[in-house]
Short mmCIF file of C-alpha atoms in Angstrom, two decimals:
data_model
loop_
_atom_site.label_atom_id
_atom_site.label_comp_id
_atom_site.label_asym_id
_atom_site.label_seq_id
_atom_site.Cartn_x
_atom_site.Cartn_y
_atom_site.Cartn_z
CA UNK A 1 94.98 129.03 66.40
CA UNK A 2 93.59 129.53 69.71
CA UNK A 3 95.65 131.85 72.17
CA UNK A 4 97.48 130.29 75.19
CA UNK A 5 94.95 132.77 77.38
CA UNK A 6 92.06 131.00 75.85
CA UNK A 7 93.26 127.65 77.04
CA UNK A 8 94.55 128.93 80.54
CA UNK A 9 90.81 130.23 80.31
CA UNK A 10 89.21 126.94 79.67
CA UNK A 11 91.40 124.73 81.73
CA UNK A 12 90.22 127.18 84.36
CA UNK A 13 86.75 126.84 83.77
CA UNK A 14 86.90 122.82 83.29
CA UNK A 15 88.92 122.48 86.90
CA UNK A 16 85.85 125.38 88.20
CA UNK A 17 83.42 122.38 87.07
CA UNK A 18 85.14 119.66 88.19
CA UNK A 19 84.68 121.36 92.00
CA UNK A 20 81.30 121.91 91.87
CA UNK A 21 80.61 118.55 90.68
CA UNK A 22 82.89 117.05 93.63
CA UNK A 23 81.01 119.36 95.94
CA UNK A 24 77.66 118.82 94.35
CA UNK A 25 77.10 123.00 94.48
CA UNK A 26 73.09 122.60 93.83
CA UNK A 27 72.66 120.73 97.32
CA UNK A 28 73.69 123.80 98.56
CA UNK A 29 70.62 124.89 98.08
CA UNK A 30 69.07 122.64 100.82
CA UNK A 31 71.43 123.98 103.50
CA UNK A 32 70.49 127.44 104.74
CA UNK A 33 66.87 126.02 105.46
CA UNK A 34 68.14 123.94 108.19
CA UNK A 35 69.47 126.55 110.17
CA UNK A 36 66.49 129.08 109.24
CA UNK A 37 63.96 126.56 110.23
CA UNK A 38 65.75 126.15 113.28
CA UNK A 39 65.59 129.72 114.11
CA UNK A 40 62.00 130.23 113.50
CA UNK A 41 61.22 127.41 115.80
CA UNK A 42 63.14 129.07 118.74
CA UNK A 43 62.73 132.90 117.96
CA UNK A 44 60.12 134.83 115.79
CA UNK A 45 63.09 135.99 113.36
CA UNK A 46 66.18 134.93 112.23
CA UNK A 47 69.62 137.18 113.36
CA UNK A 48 72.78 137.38 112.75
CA UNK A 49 73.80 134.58 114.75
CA UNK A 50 71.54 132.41 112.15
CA UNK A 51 73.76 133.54 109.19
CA UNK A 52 76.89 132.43 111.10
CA UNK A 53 75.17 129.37 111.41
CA UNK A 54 74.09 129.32 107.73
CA UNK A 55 77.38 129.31 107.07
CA UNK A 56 78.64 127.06 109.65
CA UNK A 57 76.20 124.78 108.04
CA UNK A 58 77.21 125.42 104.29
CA UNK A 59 81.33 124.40 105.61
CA UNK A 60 80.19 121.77 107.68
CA UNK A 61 78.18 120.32 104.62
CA UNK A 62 80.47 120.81 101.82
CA UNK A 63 83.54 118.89 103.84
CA UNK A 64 81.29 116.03 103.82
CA UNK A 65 80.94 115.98 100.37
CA UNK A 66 84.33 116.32 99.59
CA UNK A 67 85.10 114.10 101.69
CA UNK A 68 82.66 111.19 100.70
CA UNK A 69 83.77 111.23 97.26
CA UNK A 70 87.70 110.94 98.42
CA UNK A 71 86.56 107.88 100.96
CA UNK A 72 84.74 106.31 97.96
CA UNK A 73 87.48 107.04 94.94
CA UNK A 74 87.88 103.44 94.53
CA UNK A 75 84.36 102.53 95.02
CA UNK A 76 83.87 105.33 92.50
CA UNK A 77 86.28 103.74 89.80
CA UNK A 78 83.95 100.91 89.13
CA UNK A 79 80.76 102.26 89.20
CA UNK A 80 81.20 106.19 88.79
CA UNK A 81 84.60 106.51 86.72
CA UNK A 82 83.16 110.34 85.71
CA UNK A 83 83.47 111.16 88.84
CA UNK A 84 86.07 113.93 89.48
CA UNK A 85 88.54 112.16 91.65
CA UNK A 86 88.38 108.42 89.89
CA UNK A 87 88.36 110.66 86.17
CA UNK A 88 92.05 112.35 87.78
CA UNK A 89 90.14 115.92 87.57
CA UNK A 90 90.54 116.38 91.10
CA UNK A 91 93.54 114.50 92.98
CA UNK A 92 92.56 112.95 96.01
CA UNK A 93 95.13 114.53 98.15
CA UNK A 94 93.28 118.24 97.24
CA UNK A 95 89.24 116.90 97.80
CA UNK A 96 90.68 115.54 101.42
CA UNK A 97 92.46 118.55 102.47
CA UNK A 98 89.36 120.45 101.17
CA UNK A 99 87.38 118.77 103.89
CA UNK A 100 90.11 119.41 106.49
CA UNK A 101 89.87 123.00 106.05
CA UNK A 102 86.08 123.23 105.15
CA UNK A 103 85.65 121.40 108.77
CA UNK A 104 88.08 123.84 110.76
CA UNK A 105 86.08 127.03 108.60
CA UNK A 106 82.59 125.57 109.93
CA UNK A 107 83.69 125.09 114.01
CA UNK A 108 85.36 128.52 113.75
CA UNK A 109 81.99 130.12 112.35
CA UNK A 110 80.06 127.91 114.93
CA UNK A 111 82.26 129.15 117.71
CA UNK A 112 81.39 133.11 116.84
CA UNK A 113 78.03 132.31 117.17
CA UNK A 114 78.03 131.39 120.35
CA UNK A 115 78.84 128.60 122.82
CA UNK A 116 75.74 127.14 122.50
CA UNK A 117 76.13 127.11 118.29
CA UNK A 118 79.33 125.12 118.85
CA UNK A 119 78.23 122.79 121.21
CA UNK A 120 75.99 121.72 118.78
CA UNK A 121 78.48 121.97 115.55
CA UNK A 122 80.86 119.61 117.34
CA UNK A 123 78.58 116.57 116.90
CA UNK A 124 77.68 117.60 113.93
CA UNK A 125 80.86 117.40 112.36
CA UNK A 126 81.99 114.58 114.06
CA UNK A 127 78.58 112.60 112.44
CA UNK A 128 79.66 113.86 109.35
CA UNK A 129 83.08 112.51 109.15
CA UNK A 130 82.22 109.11 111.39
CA UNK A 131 79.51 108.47 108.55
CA UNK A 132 81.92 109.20 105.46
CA UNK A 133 84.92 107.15 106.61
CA UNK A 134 82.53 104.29 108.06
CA UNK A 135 79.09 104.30 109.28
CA UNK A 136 77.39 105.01 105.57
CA UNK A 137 78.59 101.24 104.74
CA UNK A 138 77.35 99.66 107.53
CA UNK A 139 73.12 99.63 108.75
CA UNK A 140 73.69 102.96 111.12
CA UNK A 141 74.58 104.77 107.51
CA UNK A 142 71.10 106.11 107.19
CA UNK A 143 70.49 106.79 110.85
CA UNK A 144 74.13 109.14 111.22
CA UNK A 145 72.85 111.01 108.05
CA UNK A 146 69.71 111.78 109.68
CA UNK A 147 71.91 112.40 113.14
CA UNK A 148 73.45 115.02 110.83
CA UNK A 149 70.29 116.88 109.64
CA UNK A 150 68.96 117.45 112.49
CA UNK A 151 72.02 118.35 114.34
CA UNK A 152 71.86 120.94 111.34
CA UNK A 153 68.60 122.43 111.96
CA UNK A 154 68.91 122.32 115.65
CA UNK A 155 72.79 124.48 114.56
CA UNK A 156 70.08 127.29 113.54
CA UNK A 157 68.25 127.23 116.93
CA UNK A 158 71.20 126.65 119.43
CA UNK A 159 73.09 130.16 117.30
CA UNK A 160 69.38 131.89 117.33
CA UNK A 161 68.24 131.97 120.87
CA UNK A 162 71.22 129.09 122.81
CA UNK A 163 67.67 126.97 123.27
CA UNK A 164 67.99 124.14 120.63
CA UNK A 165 65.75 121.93 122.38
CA UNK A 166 62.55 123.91 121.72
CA UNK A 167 63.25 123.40 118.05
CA UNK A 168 63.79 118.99 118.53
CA UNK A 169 60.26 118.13 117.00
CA UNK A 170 60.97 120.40 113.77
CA UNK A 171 64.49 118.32 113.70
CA UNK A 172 62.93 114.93 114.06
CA UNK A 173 60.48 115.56 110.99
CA UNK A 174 63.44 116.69 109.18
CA UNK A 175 66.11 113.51 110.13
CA UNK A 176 63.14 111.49 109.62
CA UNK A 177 62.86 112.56 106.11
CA UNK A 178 66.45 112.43 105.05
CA UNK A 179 66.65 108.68 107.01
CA UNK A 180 64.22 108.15 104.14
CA UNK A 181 66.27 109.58 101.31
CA UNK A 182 69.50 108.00 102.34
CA UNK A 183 67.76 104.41 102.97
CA UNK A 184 66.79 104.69 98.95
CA UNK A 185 70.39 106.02 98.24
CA UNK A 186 72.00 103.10 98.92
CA UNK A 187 71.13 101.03 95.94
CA UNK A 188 71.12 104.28 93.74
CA UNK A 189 74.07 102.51 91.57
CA UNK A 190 72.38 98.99 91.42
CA UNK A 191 69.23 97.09 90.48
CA UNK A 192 67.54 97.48 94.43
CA UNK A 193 64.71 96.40 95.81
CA UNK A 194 61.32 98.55 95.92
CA UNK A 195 61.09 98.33 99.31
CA UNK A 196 63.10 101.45 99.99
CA UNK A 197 61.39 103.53 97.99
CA UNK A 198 57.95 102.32 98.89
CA UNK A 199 59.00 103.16 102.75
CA UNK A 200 59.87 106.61 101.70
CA UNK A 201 56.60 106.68 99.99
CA UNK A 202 54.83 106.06 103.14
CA UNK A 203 57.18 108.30 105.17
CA UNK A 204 56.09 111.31 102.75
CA UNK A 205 52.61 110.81 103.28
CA UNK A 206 53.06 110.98 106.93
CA UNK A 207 55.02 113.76 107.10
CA UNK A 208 53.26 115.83 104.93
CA UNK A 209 49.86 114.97 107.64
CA UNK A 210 52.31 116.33 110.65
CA UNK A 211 53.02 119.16 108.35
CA UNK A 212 49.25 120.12 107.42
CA UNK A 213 47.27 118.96 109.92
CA UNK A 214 44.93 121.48 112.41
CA UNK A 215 44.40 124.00 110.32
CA UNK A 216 44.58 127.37 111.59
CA UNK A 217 43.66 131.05 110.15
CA UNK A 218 46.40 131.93 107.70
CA UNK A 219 47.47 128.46 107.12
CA UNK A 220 47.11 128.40 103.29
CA UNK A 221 51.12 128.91 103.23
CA UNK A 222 51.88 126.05 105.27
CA UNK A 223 49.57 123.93 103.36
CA UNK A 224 50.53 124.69 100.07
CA UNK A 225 54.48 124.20 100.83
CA UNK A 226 53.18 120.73 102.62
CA UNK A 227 51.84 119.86 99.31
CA UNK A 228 54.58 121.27 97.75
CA UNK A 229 57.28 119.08 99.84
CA UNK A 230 54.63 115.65 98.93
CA UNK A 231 54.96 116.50 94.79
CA UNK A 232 58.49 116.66 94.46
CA UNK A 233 59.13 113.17 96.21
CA UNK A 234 55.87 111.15 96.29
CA UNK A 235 56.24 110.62 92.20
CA UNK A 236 60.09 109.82 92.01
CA UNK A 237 59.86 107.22 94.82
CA UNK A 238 56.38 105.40 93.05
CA UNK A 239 58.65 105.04 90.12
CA UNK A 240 61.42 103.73 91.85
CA UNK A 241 59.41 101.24 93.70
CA UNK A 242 57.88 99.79 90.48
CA UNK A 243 61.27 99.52 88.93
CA UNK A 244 64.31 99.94 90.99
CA UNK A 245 66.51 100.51 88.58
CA UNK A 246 69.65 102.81 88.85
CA UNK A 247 68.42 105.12 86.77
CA UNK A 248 65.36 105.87 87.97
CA UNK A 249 66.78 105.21 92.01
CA UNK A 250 68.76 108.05 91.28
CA UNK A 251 66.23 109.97 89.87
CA UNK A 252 64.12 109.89 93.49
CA UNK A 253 67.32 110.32 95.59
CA UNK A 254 67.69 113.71 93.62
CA UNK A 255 63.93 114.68 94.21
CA UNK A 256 64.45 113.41 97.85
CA UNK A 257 67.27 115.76 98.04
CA UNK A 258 65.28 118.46 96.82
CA UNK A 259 62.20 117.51 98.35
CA UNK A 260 64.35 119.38 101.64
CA UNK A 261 63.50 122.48 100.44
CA UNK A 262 59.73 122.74 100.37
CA UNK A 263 59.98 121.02 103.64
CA UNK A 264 61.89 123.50 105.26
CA UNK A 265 59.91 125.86 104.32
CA UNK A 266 56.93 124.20 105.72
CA UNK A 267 58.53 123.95 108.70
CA UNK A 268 59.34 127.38 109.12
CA UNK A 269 55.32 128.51 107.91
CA UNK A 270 54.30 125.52 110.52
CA UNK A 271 56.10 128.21 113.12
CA UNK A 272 54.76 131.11 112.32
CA UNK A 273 56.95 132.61 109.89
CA UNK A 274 55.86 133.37 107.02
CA UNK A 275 58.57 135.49 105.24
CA UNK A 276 61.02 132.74 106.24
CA UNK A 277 59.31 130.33 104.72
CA UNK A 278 58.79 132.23 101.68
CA UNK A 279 62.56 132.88 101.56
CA UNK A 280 63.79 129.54 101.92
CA UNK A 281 60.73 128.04 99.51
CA UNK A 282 62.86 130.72 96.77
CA UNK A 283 65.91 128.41 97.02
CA UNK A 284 63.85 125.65 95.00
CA UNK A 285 63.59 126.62 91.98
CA UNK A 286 67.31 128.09 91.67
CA UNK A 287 68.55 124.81 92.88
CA UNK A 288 66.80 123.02 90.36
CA UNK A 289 68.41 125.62 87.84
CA UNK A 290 71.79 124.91 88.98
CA UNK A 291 71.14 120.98 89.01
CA UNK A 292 71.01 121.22 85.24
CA UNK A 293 74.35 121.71 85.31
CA UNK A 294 75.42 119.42 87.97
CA UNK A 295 74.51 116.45 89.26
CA UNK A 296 72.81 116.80 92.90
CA UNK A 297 73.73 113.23 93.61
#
């Protein structure tokens, strides 16, 4: 007969997995490279005031999460019943507070980076709840998603060196790749249309040009993590664009997701440094590990 600790242990462990599914813990993994490639584009190291923003970042990201899955419970009870809110595993009163508190950790962490940091957090988490309770239903859904990216990356350069603008072409490669991920995302629980994915196709191939192109000495890194970025979501959106289905939609939304990554990391290379790049091109493969476990989507 199994010992009241051993259930205590389990229920523990089950309510643990029902978090990090509502929080989707392996896109976690595409957050720090936001605020690192940020950094490198303003200053030729990261600081300290780039791990506030790291985590300032990490909050900021997390209370959307939470808080997209308690805006779309009901949405969630048709389509995604194994969902941890619609399934009862998490009540919806907990994920919303979650993002309450996840959003006042992430200004506070902002704010101890600096002035500039926050002036730059503030929009950023007031994209990230405008898209959740609204925007991602309506045609600006993509755009505010790709608002919030690079508001993210320019987080990094704003805590770095208080001069985000030197780091806006970086952020406009980046929001321009997760405008592309977020277009496909919205038919990723319903037959779609390939049009989506084709247009993310073609936005991958021309971001992965800006990224590579004029090669310089010692530009082998920056190549290889362009190429890098191009494999992990060329293949997933040609599949989805010859047959949208949900299946294999979601399939290229989670390679989009992680497509973030390598392009971070070519971002970073693209500025001249190299260990950052190398650092935040380490994140792949343990995100992938995680995302075994739990859904990135």
């Amino acid at each position: 007969m199994p010992s009241p600790d051993a259930g205590r242990t389990a229920s523990l462990a089950e309510h643990a997995l029902a978090w990090a599914e509502l929080l989707r813990l392996p896109a976690l993994f595409t957050v720090p490279g936001d605020a690192l490639a940020g950094a490198t584009a303003t200053a030729p190291a990261p600081s300290a005031r780039t791990l506030l923003a790291i985590g300032s970042s990490l909050c900021l990201y997390e209370a959307g999460m939470a808080l997209n899955d308690w805006s779309d419970r009901e949405e969630d009870a048709l389509e995604r019943p194994h969902r941890p809110l619609p399934s009862a595993r998490i009540h919806p009163a907990a994920a919303f507070s979650a993002a309450c508190a996840l959003t006042g950790a992430g200004l506070a962490l902002a704010a101890r980076a600096g002035r500039p940091a926050l002036a730059v957090a503030a929009p950023l988490a007031a994209t990230v709840w405008a898209y959740d309770l609204g925007l991602k239903r309506t045609p600006a859904g993509p755009a505010a998603m790709a608002a919030a990216r690079g508001l993210d990356l320019l987080l990094g350069a704003a805590a770095t060196t208080g001069h985000p603008r030197r780091a806006l072409p970086s952020a406009a490669l980046l929001a321009t790749h997760t405008l592309a991920v977020t277009a496909v995302s919205r038919r990723e629980t319903t037959d779609g249309s390939p049009l989506a994915p084709l247009a993310a196709l073609a936005t991958t191939g021309v971001l992965t040009h800006l990224l590579t192109r004029r090669p310089a000495p010692k530009a082998a890194l920056r190549s290889a993590l362009g190429a890098a970025y191009a494999v992990t979501a060329a293949r997933p959106y040609a599949h989805a664009a010859l047959n949208p289905s949900p299946q294999l939609t979601q399939r290229a939304v989670g390679s989009g997701v992680r497509a973030t990554i390598p392009l971070q990391a070519a971002l970073a290379a693209r500025s001249g440094a190299r260990s950052t790049a190398v650092l935040v091109a380490v994140l792949a493969p343990l995100g992938r590990r995680f995302a075994r476990t739990v859904s990135i989507t």
